[in-house]
Every structure is written in C-alpha cells, then in structure tokens.
Short mmCIF file of C-alpha atoms in Angstrom, two decimals:
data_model
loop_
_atom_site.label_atom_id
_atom_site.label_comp_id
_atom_site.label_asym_id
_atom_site.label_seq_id
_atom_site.Cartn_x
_atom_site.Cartn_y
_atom_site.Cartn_z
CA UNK H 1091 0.00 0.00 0.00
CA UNK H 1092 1.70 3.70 -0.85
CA UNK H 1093 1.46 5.97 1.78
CA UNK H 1094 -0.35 8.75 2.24
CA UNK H 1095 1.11 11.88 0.96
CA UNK H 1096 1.00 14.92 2.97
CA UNK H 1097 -1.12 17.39 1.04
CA UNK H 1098 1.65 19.58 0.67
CA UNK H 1099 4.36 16.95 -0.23
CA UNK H 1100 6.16 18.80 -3.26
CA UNK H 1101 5.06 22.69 -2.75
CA UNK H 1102 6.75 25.93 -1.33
CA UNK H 1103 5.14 26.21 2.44
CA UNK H 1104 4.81 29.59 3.48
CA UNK H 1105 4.98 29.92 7.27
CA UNK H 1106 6.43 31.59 10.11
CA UNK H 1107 9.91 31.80 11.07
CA UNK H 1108 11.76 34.14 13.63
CA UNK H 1109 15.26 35.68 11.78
CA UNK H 1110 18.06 37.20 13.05
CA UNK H 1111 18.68 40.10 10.65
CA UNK H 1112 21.75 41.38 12.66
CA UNK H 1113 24.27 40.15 15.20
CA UNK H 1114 22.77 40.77 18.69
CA UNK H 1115 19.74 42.25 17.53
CA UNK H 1116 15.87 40.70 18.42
CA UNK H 1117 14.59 38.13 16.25
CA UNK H 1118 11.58 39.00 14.15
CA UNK H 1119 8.74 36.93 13.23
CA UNK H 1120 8.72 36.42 9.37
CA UNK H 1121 6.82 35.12 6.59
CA UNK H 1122 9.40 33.04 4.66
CA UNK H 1123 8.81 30.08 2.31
CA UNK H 1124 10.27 26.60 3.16
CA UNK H 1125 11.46 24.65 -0.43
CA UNK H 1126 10.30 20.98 -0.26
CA UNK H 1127 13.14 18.81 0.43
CA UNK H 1128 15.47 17.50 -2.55
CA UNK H 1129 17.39 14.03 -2.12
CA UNK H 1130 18.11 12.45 0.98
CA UNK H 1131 17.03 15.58 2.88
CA UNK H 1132 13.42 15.84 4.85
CA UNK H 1133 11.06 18.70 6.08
CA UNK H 1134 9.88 18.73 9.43
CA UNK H 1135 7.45 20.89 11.20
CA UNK H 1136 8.25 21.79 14.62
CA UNK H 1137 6.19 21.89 17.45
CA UNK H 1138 8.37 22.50 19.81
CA UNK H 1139 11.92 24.27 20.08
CA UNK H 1140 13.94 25.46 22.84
CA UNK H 1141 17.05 27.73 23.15
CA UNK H 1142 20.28 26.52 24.24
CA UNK H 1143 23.50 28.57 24.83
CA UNK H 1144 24.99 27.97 20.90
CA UNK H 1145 22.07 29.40 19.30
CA UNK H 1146 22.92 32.48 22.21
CA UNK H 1147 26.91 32.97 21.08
CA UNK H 1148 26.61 32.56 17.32
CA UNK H 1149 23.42 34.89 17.52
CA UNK H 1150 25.98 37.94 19.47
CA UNK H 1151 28.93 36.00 16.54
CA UNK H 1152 31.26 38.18 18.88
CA UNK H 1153 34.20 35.45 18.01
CA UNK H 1154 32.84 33.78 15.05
CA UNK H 1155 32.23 34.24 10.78
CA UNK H 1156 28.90 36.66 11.34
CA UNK H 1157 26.59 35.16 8.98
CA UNK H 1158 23.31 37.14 8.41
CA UNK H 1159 20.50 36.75 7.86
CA UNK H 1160 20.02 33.01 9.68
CA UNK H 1161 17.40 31.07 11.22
CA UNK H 1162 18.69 29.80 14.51
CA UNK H 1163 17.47 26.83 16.42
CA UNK H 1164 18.76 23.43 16.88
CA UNK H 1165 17.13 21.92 20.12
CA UNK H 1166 13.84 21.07 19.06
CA UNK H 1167 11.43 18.50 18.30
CA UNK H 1168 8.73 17.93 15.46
CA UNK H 1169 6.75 15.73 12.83
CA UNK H 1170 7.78 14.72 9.54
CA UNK H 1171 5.59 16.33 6.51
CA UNK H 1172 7.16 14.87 3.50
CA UNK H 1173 10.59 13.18 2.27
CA UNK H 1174 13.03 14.08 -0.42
CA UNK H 1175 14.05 11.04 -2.57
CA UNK H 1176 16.26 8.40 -1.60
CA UNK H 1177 14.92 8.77 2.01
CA UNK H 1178 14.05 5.13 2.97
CA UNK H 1179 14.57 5.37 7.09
CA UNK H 1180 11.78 7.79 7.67
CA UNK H 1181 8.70 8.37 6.46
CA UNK H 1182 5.57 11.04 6.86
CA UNK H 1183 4.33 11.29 10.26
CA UNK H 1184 7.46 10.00 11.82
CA UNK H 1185 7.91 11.41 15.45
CA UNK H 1186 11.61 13.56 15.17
CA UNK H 1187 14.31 15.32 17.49
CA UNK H 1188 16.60 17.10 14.60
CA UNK H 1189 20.49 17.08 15.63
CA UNK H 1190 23.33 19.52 15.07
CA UNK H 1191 25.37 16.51 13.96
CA UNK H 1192 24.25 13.84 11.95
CA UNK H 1193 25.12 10.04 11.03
CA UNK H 1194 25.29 9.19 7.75
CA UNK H 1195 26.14 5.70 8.06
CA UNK H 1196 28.65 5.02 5.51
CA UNK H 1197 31.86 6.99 6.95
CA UNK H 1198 35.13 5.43 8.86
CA UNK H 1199 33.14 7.29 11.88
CA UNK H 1200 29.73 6.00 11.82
CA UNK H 1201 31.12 2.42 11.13
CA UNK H 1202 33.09 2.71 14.28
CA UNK H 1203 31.76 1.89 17.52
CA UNK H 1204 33.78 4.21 19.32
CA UNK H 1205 33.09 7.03 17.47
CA UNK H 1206 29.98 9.33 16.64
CA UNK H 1207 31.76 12.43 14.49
CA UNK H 1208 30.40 11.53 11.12
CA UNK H 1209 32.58 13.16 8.42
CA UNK H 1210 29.57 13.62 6.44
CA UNK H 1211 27.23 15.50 9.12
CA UNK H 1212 29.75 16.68 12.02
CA UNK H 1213 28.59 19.89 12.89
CA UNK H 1214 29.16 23.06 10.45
CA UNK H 1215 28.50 26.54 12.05
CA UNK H 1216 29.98 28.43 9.32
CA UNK H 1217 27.52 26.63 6.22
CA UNK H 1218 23.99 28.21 6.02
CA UNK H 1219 23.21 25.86 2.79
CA UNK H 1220 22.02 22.33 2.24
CA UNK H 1221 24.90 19.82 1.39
CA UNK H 1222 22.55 18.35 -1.89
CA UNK H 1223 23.06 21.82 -4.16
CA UNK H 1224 24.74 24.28 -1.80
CA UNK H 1225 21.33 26.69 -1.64
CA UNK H 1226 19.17 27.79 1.20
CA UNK H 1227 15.49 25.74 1.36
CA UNK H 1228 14.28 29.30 3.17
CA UNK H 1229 13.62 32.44 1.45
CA UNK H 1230 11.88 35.55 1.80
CA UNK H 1231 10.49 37.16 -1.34
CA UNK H 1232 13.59 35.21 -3.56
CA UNK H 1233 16.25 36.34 -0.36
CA UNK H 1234 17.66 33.16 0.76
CA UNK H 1235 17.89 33.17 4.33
CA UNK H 1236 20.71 31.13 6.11
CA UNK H 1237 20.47 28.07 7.71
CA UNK H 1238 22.40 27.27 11.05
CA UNK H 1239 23.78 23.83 11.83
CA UNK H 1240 21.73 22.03 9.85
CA UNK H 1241 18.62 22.46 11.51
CA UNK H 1242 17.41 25.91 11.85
CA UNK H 1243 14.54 24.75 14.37
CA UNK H 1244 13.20 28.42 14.65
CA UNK H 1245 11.05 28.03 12.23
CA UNK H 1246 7.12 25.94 11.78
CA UNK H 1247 8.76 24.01 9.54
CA UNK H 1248 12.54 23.47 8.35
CA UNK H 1249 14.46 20.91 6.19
CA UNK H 1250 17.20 19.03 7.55
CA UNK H 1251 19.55 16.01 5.76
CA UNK H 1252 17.65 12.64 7.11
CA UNK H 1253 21.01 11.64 8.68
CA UNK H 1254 20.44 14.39 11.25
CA UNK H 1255 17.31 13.25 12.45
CA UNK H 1256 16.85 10.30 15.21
CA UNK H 1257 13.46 8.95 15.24
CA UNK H 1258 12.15 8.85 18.37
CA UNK H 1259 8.84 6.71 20.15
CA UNK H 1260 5.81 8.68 19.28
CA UNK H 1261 4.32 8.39 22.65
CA UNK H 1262 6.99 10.84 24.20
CA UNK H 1263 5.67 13.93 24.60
CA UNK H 1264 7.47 16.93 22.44
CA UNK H 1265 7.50 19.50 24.51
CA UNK H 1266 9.84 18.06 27.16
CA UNK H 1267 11.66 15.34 24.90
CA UNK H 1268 12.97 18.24 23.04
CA UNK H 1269 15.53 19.08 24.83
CA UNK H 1270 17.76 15.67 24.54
CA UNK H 1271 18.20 17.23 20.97
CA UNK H 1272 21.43 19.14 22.38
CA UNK H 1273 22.23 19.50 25.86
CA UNK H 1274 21.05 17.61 28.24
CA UNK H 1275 22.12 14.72 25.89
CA UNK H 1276 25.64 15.93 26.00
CA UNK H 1277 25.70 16.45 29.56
CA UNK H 1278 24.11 12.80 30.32
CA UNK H 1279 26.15 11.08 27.56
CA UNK H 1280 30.14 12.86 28.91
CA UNK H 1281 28.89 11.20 32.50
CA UNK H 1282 26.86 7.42 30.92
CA UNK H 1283 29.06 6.69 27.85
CA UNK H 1284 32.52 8.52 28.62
CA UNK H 1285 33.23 8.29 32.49
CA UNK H 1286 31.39 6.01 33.35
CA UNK H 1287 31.38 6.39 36.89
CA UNK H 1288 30.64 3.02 39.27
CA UNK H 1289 27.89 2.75 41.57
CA UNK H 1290 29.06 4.16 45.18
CA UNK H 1291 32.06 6.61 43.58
CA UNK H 1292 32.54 10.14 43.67
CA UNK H 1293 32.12 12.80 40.62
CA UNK H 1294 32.82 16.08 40.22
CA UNK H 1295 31.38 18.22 37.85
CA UNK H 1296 32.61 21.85 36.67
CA UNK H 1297 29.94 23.84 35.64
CA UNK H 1298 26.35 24.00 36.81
CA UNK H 1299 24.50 24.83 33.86
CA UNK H 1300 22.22 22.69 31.76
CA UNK H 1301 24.59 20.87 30.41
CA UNK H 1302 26.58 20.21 33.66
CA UNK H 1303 23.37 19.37 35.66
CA UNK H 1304 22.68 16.69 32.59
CA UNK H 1305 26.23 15.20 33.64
CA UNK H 1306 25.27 14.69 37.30
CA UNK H 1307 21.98 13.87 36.47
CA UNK H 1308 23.64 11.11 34.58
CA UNK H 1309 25.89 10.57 37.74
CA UNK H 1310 22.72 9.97 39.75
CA UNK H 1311 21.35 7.66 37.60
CA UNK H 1312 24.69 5.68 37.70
CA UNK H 1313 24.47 5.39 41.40
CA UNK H 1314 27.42 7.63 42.26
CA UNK H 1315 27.41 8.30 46.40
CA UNK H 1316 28.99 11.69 46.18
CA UNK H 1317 28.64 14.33 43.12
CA UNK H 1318 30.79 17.46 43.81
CA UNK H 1319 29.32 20.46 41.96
CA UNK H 1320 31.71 23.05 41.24
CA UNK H 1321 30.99 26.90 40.32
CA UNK H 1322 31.48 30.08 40.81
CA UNK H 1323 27.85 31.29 41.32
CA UNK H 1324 26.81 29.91 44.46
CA UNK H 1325 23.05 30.78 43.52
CA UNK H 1326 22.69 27.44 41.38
CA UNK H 1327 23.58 24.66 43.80
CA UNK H 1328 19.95 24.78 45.32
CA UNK H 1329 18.66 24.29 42.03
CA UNK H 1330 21.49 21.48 41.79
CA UNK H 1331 20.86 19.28 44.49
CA UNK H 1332 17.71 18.71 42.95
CA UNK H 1333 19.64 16.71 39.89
CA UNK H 1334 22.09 14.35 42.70
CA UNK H 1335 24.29 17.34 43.44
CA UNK H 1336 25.55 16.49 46.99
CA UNK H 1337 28.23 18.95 48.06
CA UNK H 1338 29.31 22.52 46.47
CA UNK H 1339 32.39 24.15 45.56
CA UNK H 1340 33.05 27.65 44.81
CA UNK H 1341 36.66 27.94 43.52
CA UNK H 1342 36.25 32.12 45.01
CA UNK H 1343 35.87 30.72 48.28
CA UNK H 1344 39.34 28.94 48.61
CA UNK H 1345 42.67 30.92 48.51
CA UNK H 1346 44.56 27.62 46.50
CA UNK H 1347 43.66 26.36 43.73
CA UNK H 1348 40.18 23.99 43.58
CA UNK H 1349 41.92 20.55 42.62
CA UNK H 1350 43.59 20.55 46.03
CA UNK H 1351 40.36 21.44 48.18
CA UNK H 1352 38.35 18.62 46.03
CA UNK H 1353 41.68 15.84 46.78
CA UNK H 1354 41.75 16.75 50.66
CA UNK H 1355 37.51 16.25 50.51
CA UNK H 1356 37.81 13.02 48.88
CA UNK H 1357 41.00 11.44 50.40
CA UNK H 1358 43.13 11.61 47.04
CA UNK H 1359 40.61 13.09 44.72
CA UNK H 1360 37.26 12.22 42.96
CA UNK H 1361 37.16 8.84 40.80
CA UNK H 1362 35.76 10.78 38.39
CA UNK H 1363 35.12 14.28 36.85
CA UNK H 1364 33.20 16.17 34.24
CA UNK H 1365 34.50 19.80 33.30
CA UNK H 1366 31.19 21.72 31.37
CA UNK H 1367 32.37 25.30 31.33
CA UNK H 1368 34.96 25.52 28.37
CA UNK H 1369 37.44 27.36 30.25
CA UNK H 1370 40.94 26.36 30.32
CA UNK H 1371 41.93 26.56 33.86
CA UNK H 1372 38.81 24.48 34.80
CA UNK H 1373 39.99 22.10 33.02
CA UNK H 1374 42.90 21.78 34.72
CA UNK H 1375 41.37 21.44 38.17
CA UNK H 1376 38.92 18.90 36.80
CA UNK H 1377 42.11 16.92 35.27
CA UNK H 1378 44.18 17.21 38.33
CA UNK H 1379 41.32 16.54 40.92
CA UNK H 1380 40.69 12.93 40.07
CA UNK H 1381 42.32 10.05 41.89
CA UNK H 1382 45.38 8.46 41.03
CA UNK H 1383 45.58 4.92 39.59
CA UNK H 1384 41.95 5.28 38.38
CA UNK H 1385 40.81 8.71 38.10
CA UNK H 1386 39.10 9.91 34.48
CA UNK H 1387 38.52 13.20 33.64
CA UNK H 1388 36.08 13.91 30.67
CA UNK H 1389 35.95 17.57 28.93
CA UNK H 1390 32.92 18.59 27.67
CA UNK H 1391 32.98 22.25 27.55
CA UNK H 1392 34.18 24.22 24.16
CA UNK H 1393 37.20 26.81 24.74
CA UNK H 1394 37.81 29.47 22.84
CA UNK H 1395 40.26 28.51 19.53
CA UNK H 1396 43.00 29.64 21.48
CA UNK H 1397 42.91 28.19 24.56
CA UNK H 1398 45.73 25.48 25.88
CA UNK H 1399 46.24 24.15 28.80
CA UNK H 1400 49.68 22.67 30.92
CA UNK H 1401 49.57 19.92 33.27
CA UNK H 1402 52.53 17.70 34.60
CA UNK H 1403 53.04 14.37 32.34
CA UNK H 1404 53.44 12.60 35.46
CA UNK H 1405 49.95 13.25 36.58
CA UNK H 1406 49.02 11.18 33.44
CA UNK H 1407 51.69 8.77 34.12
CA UNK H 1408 50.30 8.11 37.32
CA UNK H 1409 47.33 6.08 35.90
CA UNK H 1410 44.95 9.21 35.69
CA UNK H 1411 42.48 9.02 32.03
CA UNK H 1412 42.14 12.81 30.17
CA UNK H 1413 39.13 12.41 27.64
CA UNK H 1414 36.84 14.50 25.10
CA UNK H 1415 33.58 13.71 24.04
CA UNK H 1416 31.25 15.11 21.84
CA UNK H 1417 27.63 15.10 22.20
CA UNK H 1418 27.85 12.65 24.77
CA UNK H 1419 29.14 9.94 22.13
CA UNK H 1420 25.52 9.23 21.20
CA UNK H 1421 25.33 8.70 17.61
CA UNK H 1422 22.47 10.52 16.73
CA UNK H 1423 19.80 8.40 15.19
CA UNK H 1424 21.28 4.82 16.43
CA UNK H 1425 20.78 5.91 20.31
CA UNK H 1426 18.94 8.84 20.82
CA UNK H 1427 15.85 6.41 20.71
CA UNK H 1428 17.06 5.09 23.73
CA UNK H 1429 17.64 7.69 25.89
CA UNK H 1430 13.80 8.97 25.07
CA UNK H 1431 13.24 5.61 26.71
CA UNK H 1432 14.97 6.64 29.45
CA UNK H 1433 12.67 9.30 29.99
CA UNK H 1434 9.57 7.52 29.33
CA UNK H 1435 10.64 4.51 31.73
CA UNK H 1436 11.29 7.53 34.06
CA UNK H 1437 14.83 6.63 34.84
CA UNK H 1438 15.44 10.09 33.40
CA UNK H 1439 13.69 13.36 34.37
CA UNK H 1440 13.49 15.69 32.43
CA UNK H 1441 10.61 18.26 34.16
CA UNK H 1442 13.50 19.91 35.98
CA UNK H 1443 15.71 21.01 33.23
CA UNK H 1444 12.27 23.34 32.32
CA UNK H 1445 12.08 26.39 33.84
CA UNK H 1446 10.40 28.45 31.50
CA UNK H 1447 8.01 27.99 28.42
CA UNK H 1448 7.12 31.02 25.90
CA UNK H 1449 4.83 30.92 22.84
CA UNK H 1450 6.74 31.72 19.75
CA UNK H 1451 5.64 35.32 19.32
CA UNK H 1452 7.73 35.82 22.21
CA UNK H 1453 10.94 33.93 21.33
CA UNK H 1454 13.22 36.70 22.43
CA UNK H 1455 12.13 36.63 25.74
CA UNK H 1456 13.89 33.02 25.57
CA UNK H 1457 17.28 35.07 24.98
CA UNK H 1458 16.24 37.51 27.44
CA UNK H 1459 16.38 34.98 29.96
CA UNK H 1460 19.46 33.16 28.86
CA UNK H 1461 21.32 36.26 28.33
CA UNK H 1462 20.20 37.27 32.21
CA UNK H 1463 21.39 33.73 33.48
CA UNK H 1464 17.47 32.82 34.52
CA UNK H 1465 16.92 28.91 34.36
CA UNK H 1466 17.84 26.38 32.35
CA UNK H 1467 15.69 25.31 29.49
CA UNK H 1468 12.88 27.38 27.84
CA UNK H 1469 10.75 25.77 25.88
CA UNK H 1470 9.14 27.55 22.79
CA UNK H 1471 5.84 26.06 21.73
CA UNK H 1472 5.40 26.34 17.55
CA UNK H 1473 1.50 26.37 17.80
CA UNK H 1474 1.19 29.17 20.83
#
C-alpha cells in the first residue's frame, strides 16, 4: 500500500519563522517560504523548540564568521511532513528530534563503535546551505535566508539532511523530549558513555549549567554516592541538588587552587570528573582533581580557539584518564531512541531542566532569559 502523501508533499510552504537580521539584535517573526526537500534531505514541522546557549553565542557572533541573515534553532522537536528522494529510514508522520550533527552511516566514523563524528554530518556553524546543491530551502520574497547547523529549528517548519534526524517513540511527549536534541544529551552522555562512573564513587562536575546538571543527572542515575558540583555562582547549587548534586564548591571561596580542596575532601581526589564550562583553567582542576591509579577526567565544555592548557606528564603517568567527548558519544539516530526511553521509563527526568516555556511570538524573551542567566531550558511552543 503507498502511503499517504502529505497534502503539501512537493510545494513551497509559506509559514512563520523568527530571523536574526543582525548580530545581537531581536529576532523577528517572518513570513518566509520553506522549499520541499530535494534528495536524501526531509522537512519537518516543529512543534516545539527550545534555546540553548549555541544558538545564544553565534546569535551575538562576537568570536565567530557573522553570517546574516540566519534562522537559529537546533534543540527542538517535530513531525515529519514529506521526504526528499532516496529517504528510505523515515517516512511522513514519523515522530523527530533534529540534531546539530548527523550520522550518515557510511563513513570510517559511523562504522566505528567508538566514534559518533560523522565526516559527512559533524557539525558546520559556518555553512547556512544544504549539502545536496549548496542553496538555502528558506527564502523571503527570492532572499535566501541562512540556515544554522543544519537544523534551523526556529522556524514551523525546516528541512534538515535525514542523517540528522533520530526517530524517536511517538508516545513521548514533544515539549519536554525536546531538549535531549542538544544539551542535556551531551551532559548525560560525557557522564553514561565517557566516564562512566561506578555505583558508590565520587564525581565532580565543573559547571552547573544545563549541560553540567545533565552530567550529574547522569551521575545519579549511575548510582554515584557523592557528586561534587563546582561553580562560581553559588546561587545554582539549590537548584542542583535537585539533579544528585551532593556537596558545592566555589573555587572564590578557597585561597589555592580547587583541585587541592576537592583531593583533601575526597581522600586523594574524585574517581571521576566532568568539566562543562569551556574554560581552560577548569579544566585543569577537573584533570588534576581525580584520583590516582583510576581517576578519568572527561571535557565537555568548548574553549575558545586559542585556549591550551599545561599539566605535569606525570599526573598522566600516574594512571589518571584525560578524555573529550562530543555530544555525549551518542550517535544521533542509532541511540537517541534510547535515551527517550529513558525518559519515558522515568529513569530520566526531564521536568527539571524546564524552567520556562514562551509561545513563539515571544521567542526573544527566551534570549532575554538566557542572556540574564534565569533557568535552564525554555521551551518555545510552535503552535502558541
């Protein structure tokens, strides 16, 4: 039996998008039209989006390529409309959480089971075109507009290459689900698939943001006894103990430097830790405050191009583990499925990380809000 088409399968949609004209400057709400989707690429329409800090620094583009005008938007979750060709995975109607990094299957990468940086789909903040033909599928009377990592979720509908979308169960509901598009994915993943901590061990984690909360989240969930939060605003470790967050650091506090508080609280340092900030000398204190003859350290944080950091090769000698990880190591559309499970078998809670919901007419408010350091997630509801 063919399936059903969607009744607008093949034509230009018209709908509403929010663009950023100019660097820094409030979105506005726009007409544009959405191109159906050529090969191997799909169109989605979202129903729910929500802002994470990315969307934030490439919308100021401050240290980056400025490229105007964009639709922004990558954590986000929607419903498939219609398929370009050569798209046999999904179909119309498929349940979808669009990713800033894709897997295409076919590369050294995606073949690997140690690695999830596609060659193919590995994120791309400085290309605002599809890969199929090098255009824009948005436009706004013949303007192309940009697209942003391959998802440009801040808009009712987008198109994105079909190796950047996981299907997901279509039980789980949108508007909370959403957000294990980006962060709190990366956050759980560094802690579940890189450290790895055992049941009973201590963690530290730099950073209590989103992304860091995901990481001790995931540290609760692994049954860790003590989870160290470290930070330098010591209005988020209410708000932390909430996700497993037992004691608190705040590197001001201490006149030496934050490694050697954490070793003398832990007898030798943490088993393992989880540095979310980006900055340079936090990751040194989160590589030289794990244990000897055990200890991992995992960096999830992005520094600035620049950045480097010094340690002494004997504290790697002496059986300590320095690792990166991207996006948690999920592969996209092979185990995102699962960790919606996670959710919906309520291992995983994800009501916390939502602090504040907007309708779309009022995505700025979103920024507003991140900009000011308010909560965590905000969810944007499409239909509102």
């Amino acid at each position: 039996v063919e399936l059903a088409m969607s009744s607008t399968a093949g034509l230009v949609i018209p709908c509403k998008a929010a663009v950023a004209w100019e660097a820094g400057k409030p979105l506005v709400i726009e007409t544009v039209e959405v191109a159906p989707p050529k090969a191997m690429e799909v169109r989605v329409k979202i129903k729910y989006t929500s802002l994470c800090h990315t969307d934030l620094y490439f919308w100021e583009a401050k240290g980056q390529n400025p490229l105007f005008p964009r639709i922004f938007g990558h954590e986000a979750a929607g419903i498939v409309e219609s398929v370009g060709e050569g798209v046999t995975n999904l179909e119309v109607g498929d349940h979808v959480l669009p990713v800033f990094t894709g897997e295409c299957g076919d590369c050294s990468h995606c073949k690997s089971e140690e690695s999830n940086m596609c060659d193919l789909l590995r994120i791309n903040t400085d290309r605002g075109v599809m890969l199929n033909d090098g255009k824009a599928r948005f436009s706004i009377k013949g303007t192309p507009i940009n697209h942003f990592v391959g998802t440009s979720t801040f808009s009712e509908y987008t198109v994105i290459h079909s190796g950047c979308l996981a299907k997901i169960n279509s039980l789980a509901p949108l508007d909370k689900v959403c957000i294990l598009s980006c962060g709190i994915s990366t956050g759980l993943g560094a802690t579940l698939n890189v450290a790895k901590p055992r049941r009973g061990s201590s963690v530290a984690v730099f950073g209590l943001g989103a992304v860091g909360l995901a990481a001790a989240e995931g540290a609760r969930i692994a049954g860790a006894s003590r989870i160290i939060g470290v930070d330098l605003n010591p209005n988020r470790f209410e708000e932390a103990k909430k996700f497993g967050v037992t004691e608190f650091v705040n590197p001001k506090d201490h006149d030496r430097p934050v490694q050697e508080v954490i070793a003398e609280m832990t007898n030798g340092g943490v088993d393992r830790s989880i540095e979310c900030t980006g900055n340079a000398k936090a990751m040194i204190s989160a590589f030289e405050c794990i244990h000897d003859g055990w200890g991992v350290a995992v960096l999830v944080g992005v520094p600035s191009k620049d950045a480097v950091f010094m340690t002494k090769p004997i504290n790697v000698l002496n059986e300590r583990t320095l690792k990166g990880t991207f996006f948690g190591n999920y592969k996209p559309r092979t185990d995102l499925p699962s960790v919606v499970d996670m959710y919906m078998n309520k291992e995983l809670e994800l009501e916390k990380f939502i602090t504040h919901r907007v309708p779309f007419s009022d995505i700025n408010k979103a920024f507003d809000y991140m900009v000011k350091g308010e909560g965590l997630r905000c969810i944007i509801s499409m239909e509102d």
